[in-house]
Amino acid sequence: MSQISVRQEILALKAYVPGLSIAEIQQKYNLAQVIKMASNENPLGMPPLAREAVQRHADMGFRYPQGGNPRLVEALAKRHGLDPRRVVVGNGSDEIIDLLIRILAEPGVHNLVCFEPCFSIYPIQGRISGVEVRRHPLNADFSFDFDGLLSKVDANTRLVFITTPDNPTGYCPPRDEVAQLAAKLAQIAPACLLVIDEAYMDFAESEPDSSLLASGELPENTAFMRTFSKSFGLAGMRVGYGILPPSLADYCWRARLPFSVNILAEEAALAALEDTTFYSFTMQTVRQGRNALTVGLTALGCNVWPSAANFILFSLPENTLSAHDCFETLLRKGIIIRPLNSYNLPGHLRVSIGNEAENRTFLLAMDEILLQNRHAEASAANRECK
């Protein structure tokens, strides 16, 4: 019998839970067409210029990319008006998050701090690395309790993570509050890095008013995460990047696996940066769709939380079906949204903004589900009266 064993942290680990795929729902329910509104992907698909770039460079798939992806680094530095030495690109921003934990936090000694709930990669990668994970609950309205978060910080805290706009809530704190958090953290724990994950920041109504990065304010103890998965429509290509203090960026390049951003992903990302027409249409589509879904779900009696992202958090009207039953009923209708059990929010659901037709189909399905539920409840009540 094999004597291979794994670390205790891995034995207790709960894996990241991705959104369901179109193919598995088509197969499970024998559906010809499925709408996916679960994983916060771009509702318009892949940028045309990026698709053309992948096709144009496909015959180079046998080559390694240039080490360090210098063209992409330069393009990102130009986009943000930054020194290229601050930029690190990775196989999704997840890779850079993992690198930062492993570079900065010593297993069994240091800790990281984040909210509960939050993007689950932070606590998962922390636990994989053998780092203590400390969490502080969001406020009842899902806003951020920064003072409470800071109360978890001590001399052994090496990273504090926040997502803004937040996932899964869509909440976006005022920029000045984030700046104050960075300043207070520098005083409490000078060796700690504040990681601001801005994966959804493009979708805020005013990016410069919401983002320290976009405003050009870069505290020395702060790192920013960005991704090509959302507004740039390249979730399947896996490209993300971090804007870091230059010395820390250098350590990330040393520790990063070589060639983690493949040659086709790099070409797609470079082309996506140039496809300003697609980017502008994405912003318009998401913001209009976000408003339409907010208005539509509210009209159906749902509780809808304000969102600055490309998704909406909502709960169903009181005394109606459960979030789980609603999710399952939508699946049978060929619509995938996201149940939030993995975020410890079993009574809530998250729906990604789709295109106009997808949003309309989702709202019609929700109307039908809630109407059927009301009829079923009325029939049950009549039977009890008899």
mmCIF file of C-alpha atoms in Angstrom:
data_model
loop_
_atom_site.group_PDB
_atom_site.id
_atom_site.type_symbol
_atom_site.label_atom_id
_atom_site.label_comp_id
_atom_site.label_asym_id
_atom_site.label_seq_id
_atom_site.Cartn_x
_atom_site.Cartn_y
_atom_site.Cartn_z
ATOM 1 C CA MET A 1 0.000 0.000 0.000
ATOM 2 C CA SER A 2 1.260 3.479 -0.847
ATOM 3 C CA GLN A 3 2.728 5.517 2.004
ATOM 4 C CA ILE A 4 2.179 8.837 0.208
ATOM 5 C CA SER A 5 0.524 11.404 2.452
ATOM 6 C CA VAL A 6 -0.448 15.045 2.076
ATOM 7 C CA ARG A 7 -0.146 18.015 4.405
ATOM 8 C CA GLN A 8 -2.861 18.648 6.972
ATOM 9 C CA GLU A 9 -3.743 21.958 5.301
ATOM 10 C CA ILE A 10 -4.616 20.109 2.095
ATOM 11 C CA LEU A 11 -6.669 17.454 3.893
ATOM 12 C CA ALA A 12 -8.895 20.184 5.340
ATOM 13 C CA LEU A 13 -9.034 22.247 2.156
ATOM 14 C CA LYS A 14 -12.284 23.089 0.394
ATOM 15 C CA ALA A 15 -11.583 23.576 -3.281
ATOM 16 C CA TYR A 16 -12.569 26.624 -5.322
ATOM 17 C CA VAL A 17 -16.087 26.157 -6.733
ATOM 18 C CA PRO A 18 -16.354 27.375 -10.342
ATOM 19 C CA GLY A 19 -19.592 28.228 -12.091
ATOM 20 C CA LEU A 20 -21.282 25.409 -13.977
ATOM 21 C CA SER A 21 -20.398 25.047 -17.648
ATOM 22 C CA ILE A 22 -22.811 25.208 -20.571
ATOM 23 C CA ALA A 23 -21.837 21.727 -21.755
ATOM 24 C CA GLU A 24 -22.642 19.964 -18.468
ATOM 25 C CA ILE A 25 -26.076 21.603 -18.226
ATOM 26 C CA GLN A 26 -26.868 20.790 -21.851
ATOM 27 C CA GLN A 27 -26.013 17.166 -21.175
ATOM 28 C CA LYS A 28 -27.756 16.941 -17.801
ATOM 29 C CA TYR A 29 -31.075 18.428 -18.960
ATOM 30 C CA ASN A 30 -30.895 17.506 -22.666
ATOM 31 C CA LEU A 31 -31.046 21.151 -23.737
ATOM 32 C CA ALA A 32 -30.100 22.474 -27.155
ATOM 33 C CA GLN A 33 -29.389 25.985 -25.895
ATOM 34 C CA VAL A 34 -28.122 27.243 -22.551
ATOM 35 C CA ILE A 35 -27.483 30.791 -21.333
ATOM 36 C CA LYS A 36 -24.599 31.194 -18.898
ATOM 37 C CA MET A 37 -24.860 34.154 -16.512
ATOM 38 C CA ALA A 38 -22.810 32.675 -13.689
ATOM 39 C CA SER A 39 -19.103 33.471 -14.037
ATOM 40 C CA ASN A 40 -18.972 37.225 -14.715
ATOM 41 C CA GLU A 41 -17.663 36.728 -18.233
ATOM 42 C CA ASN A 42 -17.939 39.364 -20.937
ATOM 43 C CA PRO A 43 -21.492 39.339 -22.365
ATOM 44 C CA LEU A 44 -20.180 40.204 -25.846
ATOM 45 C CA GLY A 45 -17.699 37.357 -26.093
ATOM 46 C CA MET A 46 -14.122 37.762 -27.288
ATOM 47 C CA PRO A 47 -12.878 41.045 -28.820
ATOM 48 C CA PRO A 48 -12.765 40.745 -32.631
ATOM 49 C CA LEU A 49 -9.182 42.025 -32.784
ATOM 50 C CA ALA A 50 -8.107 39.481 -30.169
ATOM 51 C CA ARG A 51 -9.818 36.644 -32.022
ATOM 52 C CA GLU A 52 -8.064 37.681 -35.235
ATOM 53 C CA ALA A 53 -4.729 37.864 -33.401
ATOM 54 C CA VAL A 54 -5.097 34.313 -32.057
ATOM 55 C CA GLN A 55 -5.925 33.014 -35.516
ATOM 56 C CA ARG A 56 -3.066 34.974 -37.078
ATOM 57 C CA HIS A 57 -0.502 33.658 -34.594
ATOM 58 C CA ALA A 58 -1.880 30.128 -34.190
ATOM 59 C CA ASP A 59 0.994 28.604 -36.161
ATOM 60 C CA MET A 60 3.387 29.977 -33.546
ATOM 61 C CA GLY A 61 1.845 27.797 -30.843
ATOM 62 C CA PHE A 62 4.902 25.546 -30.892
ATOM 63 C CA ARG A 63 7.128 28.436 -29.751
ATOM 64 C CA TYR A 64 7.772 29.663 -26.225
ATOM 65 C CA PRO A 65 6.785 33.280 -25.637
ATOM 66 C CA GLN A 66 9.488 35.852 -25.020
ATOM 67 C CA GLY A 67 10.604 35.627 -21.405
ATOM 68 C CA GLY A 68 8.912 38.192 -19.196
ATOM 69 C CA ASN A 69 6.319 39.122 -21.838
ATOM 70 C CA PRO A 70 7.983 42.541 -22.348
ATOM 71 C CA ARG A 71 5.595 43.809 -25.043
ATOM 72 C CA LEU A 72 2.586 43.181 -22.827
ATOM 73 C CA VAL A 73 4.334 44.722 -19.817
ATOM 74 C CA GLU A 74 5.129 47.853 -21.837
ATOM 75 C CA ALA A 75 1.559 48.098 -23.151
ATOM 76 C CA LEU A 76 0.106 47.836 -19.648
ATOM 77 C CA ALA A 77 2.550 50.354 -18.237
ATOM 78 C CA LYS A 78 1.540 52.762 -21.010
ATOM 79 C CA ARG A 79 -2.158 52.153 -20.371
ATOM 80 C CA HIS A 80 -1.819 53.064 -16.695
ATOM 81 C CA GLY A 81 0.929 55.666 -17.087
ATOM 82 C CA LEU A 82 3.328 53.714 -14.880
ATOM 83 C CA ASP A 83 6.939 52.607 -14.692
ATOM 84 C CA PRO A 84 7.101 49.168 -16.429
ATOM 85 C CA ARG A 85 9.086 47.880 -13.440
ATOM 86 C CA ARG A 86 5.825 47.907 -11.469
ATOM 87 C CA VAL A 87 4.023 45.512 -13.830
ATOM 88 C CA VAL A 88 3.870 41.735 -13.434
ATOM 89 C CA VAL A 89 1.755 39.600 -15.784
ATOM 90 C CA GLY A 90 0.507 36.141 -14.956
ATOM 91 C CA ASN A 91 -1.715 33.231 -15.824
ATOM 92 C CA GLY A 92 -4.726 35.149 -14.583
ATOM 93 C CA SER A 93 -4.418 37.484 -11.602
ATOM 94 C CA ASP A 94 -4.853 34.324 -9.493
ATOM 95 C CA GLU A 95 -1.234 33.415 -10.226
ATOM 96 C CA ILE A 96 0.015 36.746 -8.929
ATOM 97 C CA ILE A 97 -2.147 36.502 -5.802
ATOM 98 C CA ASP A 98 -0.652 33.071 -5.125
ATOM 99 C CA LEU A 99 2.868 34.385 -5.755
ATOM 100 C CA LEU A 100 2.422 37.263 -3.323
ATOM 101 C CA ILE A 101 1.278 34.921 -0.550
ATOM 102 C CA ARG A 102 4.181 32.545 -1.089
ATOM 103 C CA ILE A 103 6.759 35.320 -1.386
ATOM 104 C CA LEU A 104 5.660 37.370 1.619
ATOM 105 C CA ALA A 105 4.183 34.962 4.180
ATOM 106 C CA GLU A 106 6.191 32.317 6.013
ATOM 107 C CA PRO A 107 4.178 29.129 6.666
ATOM 108 C CA GLY A 108 3.273 28.611 10.303
ATOM 109 C CA VAL A 109 4.398 32.109 11.245
ATOM 110 C CA HIS A 110 2.539 34.757 9.290
ATOM 111 C CA ASN A 111 -1.115 35.413 8.572
ATOM 112 C CA LEU A 112 -3.276 37.087 5.955
ATOM 113 C CA VAL A 113 -6.503 39.021 6.532
ATOM 114 C CA CYS A 114 -9.596 39.264 4.334
ATOM 115 C CA PHE A 115 -13.334 39.722 4.582
ATOM 116 C CA GLU A 116 -16.035 37.067 4.988
ATOM 117 C CA PRO A 117 -17.368 36.538 2.356
ATOM 118 C CA CYS A 118 -14.778 37.401 -0.269
ATOM 119 C CA PHE A 119 -13.222 35.997 -3.436
ATOM 120 C CA SER A 120 -12.386 32.501 -2.255
ATOM 121 C CA ILE A 121 -8.951 32.327 -3.894
ATOM 122 C CA TYR A 122 -7.465 34.474 -1.089
ATOM 123 C CA PRO A 123 -8.241 32.071 1.780
ATOM 124 C CA ILE A 124 -7.745 28.963 -0.371
ATOM 125 C CA GLN A 125 -4.240 29.912 -1.516
ATOM 126 C CA GLY A 126 -3.392 31.109 1.976
ATOM 127 C CA ARG A 127 -4.290 27.748 3.477
ATOM 128 C CA ILE A 128 -2.455 25.863 0.728
ATOM 129 C CA SER A 129 0.631 27.883 1.640
ATOM 130 C CA GLY A 130 0.274 27.026 5.331
ATOM 131 C CA VAL A 131 -0.551 30.619 6.261
ATOM 132 C CA GLU A 132 -3.127 31.467 8.913
ATOM 133 C CA VAL A 133 -6.230 33.092 7.398
ATOM 134 C CA ARG A 134 -8.081 35.670 9.503
ATOM 135 C CA ARG A 135 -11.478 36.893 8.340
ATOM 136 C CA HIS A 136 -13.789 39.701 9.375
ATOM 137 C CA PRO A 137 -17.483 39.785 8.401
ATOM 138 C CA LEU A 138 -18.903 42.373 6.060
ATOM 139 C CA ASN A 139 -21.471 44.786 7.461
ATOM 140 C CA ALA A 140 -25.117 43.723 7.301
ATOM 141 C CA ASP A 141 -25.583 45.746 4.108
ATOM 142 C CA PHE A 142 -22.413 44.161 2.636
ATOM 143 C CA SER A 143 -20.391 47.355 2.946
ATOM 144 C CA PHE A 144 -16.824 47.144 4.269
ATOM 145 C CA ASP A 145 -15.950 47.454 7.950
ATOM 146 C CA PHE A 146 -12.353 48.583 7.489
ATOM 147 C CA ASP A 147 -11.796 49.226 11.197
ATOM 148 C CA GLY A 148 -12.964 45.692 11.938
ATOM 149 C CA LEU A 149 -10.661 44.348 9.245
ATOM 150 C CA LEU A 150 -7.721 46.219 10.765
ATOM 151 C CA SER A 151 -8.543 44.736 14.163
ATOM 152 C CA LYS A 152 -7.445 41.349 12.775
ATOM 153 C CA VAL A 153 -4.010 42.713 11.833
ATOM 154 C CA ASP A 154 -0.967 42.214 14.023
ATOM 155 C CA ALA A 155 2.823 42.188 13.680
ATOM 156 C CA ASN A 156 2.673 38.833 11.854
ATOM 157 C CA THR A 157 0.172 39.939 9.207
ATOM 158 C CA ARG A 158 1.839 40.020 5.808
ATOM 159 C CA LEU A 159 -1.125 40.573 3.470
ATOM 160 C CA VAL A 160 -4.550 42.188 3.656
ATOM 161 C CA PHE A 161 -6.900 41.522 0.726
ATOM 162 C CA ILE A 162 -9.864 43.586 -0.402
ATOM 163 C CA THR A 163 -11.814 43.381 -3.663
ATOM 164 C CA THR A 164 -13.281 46.569 -5.036
ATOM 165 C CA PRO A 165 -15.852 46.372 -6.500
ATOM 166 C CA ASP A 166 -16.425 43.394 -4.278
ATOM 167 C CA ASN A 167 -17.187 39.836 -5.318
ATOM 168 C CA PRO A 168 -19.848 38.534 -4.756
ATOM 169 C CA THR A 169 -21.641 41.681 -3.553
ATOM 170 C CA GLY A 170 -20.749 44.351 -6.124
ATOM 171 C CA TYR A 171 -20.087 46.898 -3.366
ATOM 172 C CA CYS A 172 -17.495 49.574 -4.189
ATOM 173 C CA PRO A 173 -16.125 51.589 -1.249
ATOM 174 C CA PRO A 174 -15.258 55.276 -1.688
ATOM 175 C CA ARG A 175 -11.719 55.786 -2.930
ATOM 176 C CA ASP A 176 -10.735 57.946 0.028
ATOM 177 C CA GLU A 177 -11.723 55.175 2.470
ATOM 178 C CA VAL A 178 -9.388 52.777 0.661
ATOM 179 C CA ALA A 179 -6.596 55.360 0.843
ATOM 180 C CA GLN A 180 -7.203 55.734 4.586
ATOM 181 C CA LEU A 181 -7.074 51.940 4.972
ATOM 182 C CA ALA A 182 -3.652 51.864 3.291
ATOM 183 C CA ALA A 183 -2.390 54.687 5.520
ATOM 184 C CA LYS A 184 -3.643 53.071 8.741
ATOM 185 C CA LEU A 185 -2.236 49.702 7.731
ATOM 186 C CA ALA A 186 1.188 51.247 7.125
ATOM 187 C CA GLN A 187 1.175 52.526 10.696
ATOM 188 C CA ILE A 188 -0.117 49.318 12.305
ATOM 189 C CA ALA A 189 1.922 46.815 10.274
ATOM 190 C CA PRO A 190 4.727 48.379 8.229
ATOM 191 C CA ALA A 191 5.725 44.987 6.775
ATOM 192 C CA CYS A 192 2.196 44.247 5.508
ATOM 193 C CA LEU A 193 1.034 44.565 1.894
ATOM 194 C CA LEU A 194 -2.480 45.761 1.065
ATOM 195 C CA VAL A 195 -3.671 43.891 -2.028
ATOM 196 C CA ILE A 196 -6.514 45.714 -3.800
ATOM 197 C CA ASP A 197 -8.137 43.395 -6.311
ATOM 198 C CA GLU A 198 -9.681 45.630 -8.994
ATOM 199 C CA ALA A 199 -10.849 42.876 -11.342
ATOM 200 C CA TYR A 200 -14.208 44.623 -11.790
ATOM 201 C CA MET A 201 -13.139 48.250 -11.461
ATOM 202 C CA ASP A 202 -13.665 49.017 -15.162
ATOM 203 C CA PHE A 203 -17.406 48.676 -14.642
ATOM 204 C CA ALA A 204 -17.715 51.339 -11.939
ATOM 205 C CA GLU A 205 -19.638 54.410 -13.066
ATOM 206 C CA SER A 206 -16.517 56.554 -12.580
ATOM 207 C CA GLU A 207 -13.290 54.590 -12.432
ATOM 208 C CA PRO A 208 -11.054 57.550 -11.384
ATOM 209 C CA ASP A 209 -13.443 58.370 -8.531
ATOM 210 C CA SER A 210 -13.434 54.762 -7.302
ATOM 211 C CA SER A 211 -9.909 53.490 -7.945
ATOM 212 C CA LEU A 212 -6.625 54.512 -6.364
ATOM 213 C CA LEU A 213 -4.843 53.002 -9.357
ATOM 214 C CA ALA A 214 -6.902 54.961 -11.888
ATOM 215 C CA SER A 215 -6.424 58.163 -9.895
ATOM 216 C CA GLY A 216 -2.656 57.675 -9.902
ATOM 217 C CA GLU A 217 -2.480 57.337 -6.110
ATOM 218 C CA LEU A 218 -0.171 54.396 -5.379
ATOM 219 C CA PRO A 219 0.665 53.984 -1.683
ATOM 220 C CA GLU A 220 4.012 52.267 -1.117
ATOM 221 C CA ASN A 221 2.398 49.406 0.796
ATOM 222 C CA THR A 222 -0.209 48.636 -1.861
ATOM 223 C CA ALA A 223 -0.531 46.246 -4.807
ATOM 224 C CA PHE A 224 -3.302 46.285 -7.412
ATOM 225 C CA MET A 225 -4.690 43.301 -9.297
ATOM 226 C CA ARG A 226 -6.306 43.601 -12.729
ATOM 227 C CA THR A 227 -7.484 41.007 -15.249
ATOM 228 C CA PHE A 228 -8.285 40.471 -18.919
ATOM 229 C CA SER A 229 -11.059 38.010 -17.988
ATOM 230 C CA LYS A 230 -13.911 40.496 -17.584
ATOM 231 C CA SER A 231 -14.024 43.710 -19.595
ATOM 232 C CA PHE A 232 -11.491 42.429 -22.143
ATOM 233 C CA GLY A 233 -13.363 39.170 -22.798
ATOM 234 C CA LEU A 234 -10.404 36.800 -22.394
ATOM 235 C CA ALA A 235 -11.414 34.613 -19.436
ATOM 236 C CA GLY A 236 -10.444 31.444 -21.287
ATOM 237 C CA MET A 237 -7.033 32.802 -22.275
ATOM 238 C CA ARG A 238 -5.994 33.333 -18.608
ATOM 239 C CA VAL A 239 -4.190 36.660 -18.501
ATOM 240 C CA GLY A 240 -3.979 38.926 -15.470
ATOM 241 C CA TYR A 241 -1.554 41.441 -14.086
ATOM 242 C CA GLY A 242 -0.447 43.187 -10.935
ATOM 243 C CA ILE A 243 0.779 46.726 -10.337
ATOM 244 C CA LEU A 244 3.263 46.375 -7.484
ATOM 245 C CA PRO A 245 6.050 48.272 -5.747
ATOM 246 C CA PRO A 246 9.038 47.790 -8.109
ATOM 247 C CA SER A 247 11.153 45.766 -5.672
ATOM 248 C CA LEU A 248 8.279 43.372 -4.998
ATOM 249 C CA ALA A 249 7.543 43.079 -8.719
ATOM 250 C CA ASP A 250 11.136 41.969 -9.229
ATOM 251 C CA TYR A 251 10.742 39.191 -6.655
ATOM 252 C CA CYS A 252 7.529 38.064 -8.376
ATOM 253 C CA TRP A 253 9.342 37.789 -11.702
ATOM 254 C CA ARG A 254 12.019 35.692 -10.017
ATOM 255 C CA ALA A 255 9.473 33.340 -8.428
ATOM 256 C CA ARG A 256 6.982 33.145 -11.288
ATOM 257 C CA LEU A 257 6.973 29.970 -13.353
ATOM 258 C CA PRO A 258 8.560 30.663 -16.758
ATOM 259 C CA PHE A 259 6.216 31.179 -19.710
ATOM 260 C CA SER A 260 3.071 31.149 -17.580
ATOM 261 C CA VAL A 261 1.419 33.545 -20.067
ATOM 262 C CA ASN A 262 1.446 31.615 -23.326
ATOM 263 C CA ILE A 263 2.185 33.132 -26.704
ATOM 264 C CA LEU A 264 -1.429 33.136 -27.952
ATOM 265 C CA ALA A 265 -2.723 34.611 -24.699
ATOM 266 C CA GLU A 266 -0.151 37.397 -24.939
ATOM 267 C CA GLU A 267 -1.103 38.210 -28.529
ATOM 268 C CA ALA A 268 -4.794 38.181 -27.600
ATOM 269 C CA ALA A 269 -4.180 40.534 -24.664
ATOM 270 C CA LEU A 270 -2.166 42.971 -26.779
ATOM 271 C CA ALA A 271 -4.897 43.016 -29.415
ATOM 272 C CA ALA A 272 -7.643 43.428 -26.787
ATOM 273 C CA LEU A 273 -5.909 46.546 -25.485
ATOM 274 C CA GLU A 274 -6.107 47.983 -28.996
ATOM 275 C CA ASP A 275 -9.768 47.069 -29.537
ATOM 276 C CA THR A 276 -11.203 50.255 -28.048
ATOM 277 C CA THR A 277 -14.495 49.865 -29.934
ATOM 278 C CA PHE A 278 -15.168 46.505 -28.277
ATOM 279 C CA TYR A 279 -14.137 47.845 -24.874
ATOM 280 C CA SER A 280 -16.469 50.852 -25.153
ATOM 281 C CA PHE A 281 -19.367 48.655 -26.262
ATOM 282 C CA THR A 282 -18.699 46.315 -23.328
ATOM 283 C CA MET A 283 -18.920 49.214 -20.872
ATOM 284 C CA GLN A 284 -22.176 50.403 -22.444
ATOM 285 C CA THR A 285 -23.693 46.910 -22.526
ATOM 286 C CA VAL A 286 -22.804 46.096 -18.920
ATOM 287 C CA ARG A 287 -23.965 49.397 -17.456
ATOM 288 C CA GLN A 288 -27.263 49.360 -19.344
ATOM 289 C CA GLY A 289 -27.781 45.674 -18.538
ATOM 290 C CA ARG A 290 -26.968 46.209 -14.881
ATOM 291 C CA ASN A 291 -29.644 48.863 -14.685
ATOM 292 C CA ALA A 292 -32.160 46.714 -16.566
ATOM 293 C CA LEU A 293 -31.619 43.713 -14.282
ATOM 294 C CA THR A 294 -31.728 45.867 -11.161
ATOM 295 C CA VAL A 295 -35.025 47.437 -12.216
ATOM 296 C CA GLY A 296 -36.459 44.136 -13.419
ATOM 297 C CA LEU A 297 -35.587 42.081 -10.339
ATOM 298 C CA THR A 298 -36.785 44.843 -8.022
ATOM 299 C CA ALA A 299 -40.105 44.955 -9.875
ATOM 300 C CA LEU A 300 -40.441 41.220 -9.242
ATOM 301 C CA GLY A 301 -40.113 41.814 -5.501
ATOM 302 C CA CYS A 302 -36.507 40.678 -5.145
ATOM 303 C CA ASN A 303 -34.015 42.372 -2.860
ATOM 304 C CA VAL A 304 -31.247 43.756 -5.075
ATOM 305 C CA TRP A 305 -27.964 45.171 -3.773
ATOM 306 C CA PRO A 306 -26.311 48.090 -5.599
ATOM 307 C CA SER A 307 -23.480 46.894 -7.826
ATOM 308 C CA ALA A 308 -20.529 48.577 -9.487
ATOM 309 C CA ALA A 309 -19.472 45.311 -11.152
ATOM 310 C CA ASN A 310 -20.723 43.197 -14.066
ATOM 311 C CA PHE A 311 -22.987 41.113 -11.831
ATOM 312 C CA ILE A 312 -25.798 41.620 -9.335
ATOM 313 C CA LEU A 313 -26.375 40.094 -5.901
ATOM 314 C CA PHE A 314 -30.026 39.479 -5.062
ATOM 315 C CA SER A 315 -32.352 37.505 -2.841
ATOM 316 C CA LEU A 316 -35.877 36.327 -3.542
ATOM 317 C CA PRO A 317 -39.070 37.851 -2.121
ATOM 318 C CA GLU A 318 -39.970 36.702 1.382
ATOM 319 C CA ASN A 319 -42.179 33.636 1.804
ATOM 320 C CA THR A 320 -41.319 32.297 -1.617
ATOM 321 C CA LEU A 321 -39.166 29.460 -2.922
ATOM 322 C CA SER A 322 -35.598 28.991 -1.729
ATOM 323 C CA ALA A 323 -32.575 30.320 -3.564
ATOM 324 C CA HIS A 324 -31.527 26.709 -4.238
ATOM 325 C CA ASP A 325 -34.897 25.829 -5.770
ATOM 326 C CA CYS A 326 -34.826 28.958 -7.908
ATOM 327 C CA PHE A 327 -31.327 28.116 -9.125
ATOM 328 C CA GLU A 328 -32.318 24.546 -9.988
ATOM 329 C CA THR A 329 -35.494 25.672 -11.783
ATOM 330 C CA LEU A 330 -33.487 28.125 -13.863
ATOM 331 C CA LEU A 331 -31.069 25.324 -14.783
ATOM 332 C CA ARG A 332 -33.931 23.234 -16.119
ATOM 333 C CA LYS A 333 -34.898 26.235 -18.253
ATOM 334 C CA GLY A 334 -31.343 26.458 -19.597
ATOM 335 C CA ILE A 335 -30.183 29.467 -17.569
ATOM 336 C CA ILE A 336 -27.103 29.219 -15.345
ATOM 337 C CA ILE A 337 -26.629 31.760 -12.544
ATOM 338 C CA ARG A 338 -24.545 31.429 -9.385
ATOM 339 C CA PRO A 339 -25.785 30.057 -6.059
ATOM 340 C CA LEU A 340 -23.697 31.438 -3.209
ATOM 341 C CA ASN A 341 -23.423 28.508 -0.813
ATOM 342 C CA SER A 342 -19.632 28.529 -1.273
ATOM 343 C CA TYR A 343 -19.653 32.151 -0.036
ATOM 344 C CA ASN A 344 -21.774 31.166 2.992
ATOM 345 C CA LEU A 345 -24.717 33.086 1.530
ATOM 346 C CA PRO A 346 -27.201 30.246 0.875
ATOM 347 C CA GLY A 347 -30.169 32.625 0.692
ATOM 348 C CA HIS A 348 -28.626 34.760 -2.042
ATOM 349 C CA LEU A 349 -27.971 34.446 -5.762
ATOM 350 C CA ARG A 350 -25.591 36.199 -8.139
ATOM 351 C CA VAL A 351 -26.364 36.835 -11.791
ATOM 352 C CA SER A 352 -23.822 38.075 -14.309
ATOM 353 C CA ILE A 353 -24.884 40.829 -16.689
ATOM 354 C CA GLY A 354 -25.691 39.301 -20.064
ATOM 355 C CA ASN A 355 -26.419 40.818 -23.422
ATOM 356 C CA GLU A 356 -29.816 42.388 -24.001
ATOM 357 C CA ALA A 357 -31.458 39.146 -25.139
ATOM 358 C CA GLU A 358 -29.983 37.119 -22.267
ATOM 359 C CA ASN A 359 -31.078 39.672 -19.674
ATOM 360 C CA ARG A 360 -34.597 39.657 -21.082
ATOM 361 C CA THR A 361 -34.743 35.841 -21.114
ATOM 362 C CA PHE A 362 -33.548 35.683 -17.505
ATOM 363 C CA LEU A 363 -36.109 38.218 -16.269
ATOM 364 C CA LEU A 364 -38.943 36.460 -18.105
ATOM 365 C CA ALA A 365 -37.881 33.149 -16.549
ATOM 366 C CA MET A 366 -37.731 34.717 -13.077
ATOM 367 C CA ASP A 367 -41.203 36.204 -13.559
ATOM 368 C CA GLU A 368 -42.542 32.802 -14.579
ATOM 369 C CA ILE A 369 -40.860 30.996 -11.660
ATOM 370 C CA LEU A 370 -42.137 33.449 -9.048
ATOM 371 C CA LEU A 371 -45.639 33.463 -10.568
ATOM 372 C CA GLN A 372 -45.801 29.665 -10.545
ATOM 373 C CA ASN A 373 -44.651 29.674 -6.942
ATOM 374 C CA ARG A 374 -47.386 32.115 -5.940
ATOM 375 C CA HIS A 375 -49.995 29.972 -7.700
ATOM 376 C CA ALA A 376 -48.695 26.845 -5.970
ATOM 377 C CA GLU A 377 -48.841 28.563 -2.573
ATOM 378 C CA ALA A 378 -52.385 29.819 -3.248
ATOM 379 C CA SER A 379 -53.539 26.331 -4.249
ATOM 380 C CA ALA A 380 -52.002 24.853 -1.099
ATOM 381 C CA ALA A 381 -53.715 27.477 1.036
ATOM 382 C CA ASN A 382 -57.074 26.739 -0.598
ATOM 383 C CA ARG A 383 -56.660 23.028 0.080
ATOM 384 C CA GLU A 384 -55.930 23.729 3.756
ATOM 385 C CA CYS A 385 -59.071 25.906 4.022
ATOM 386 C CA LYS A 386 -61.194 23.071 2.693
#
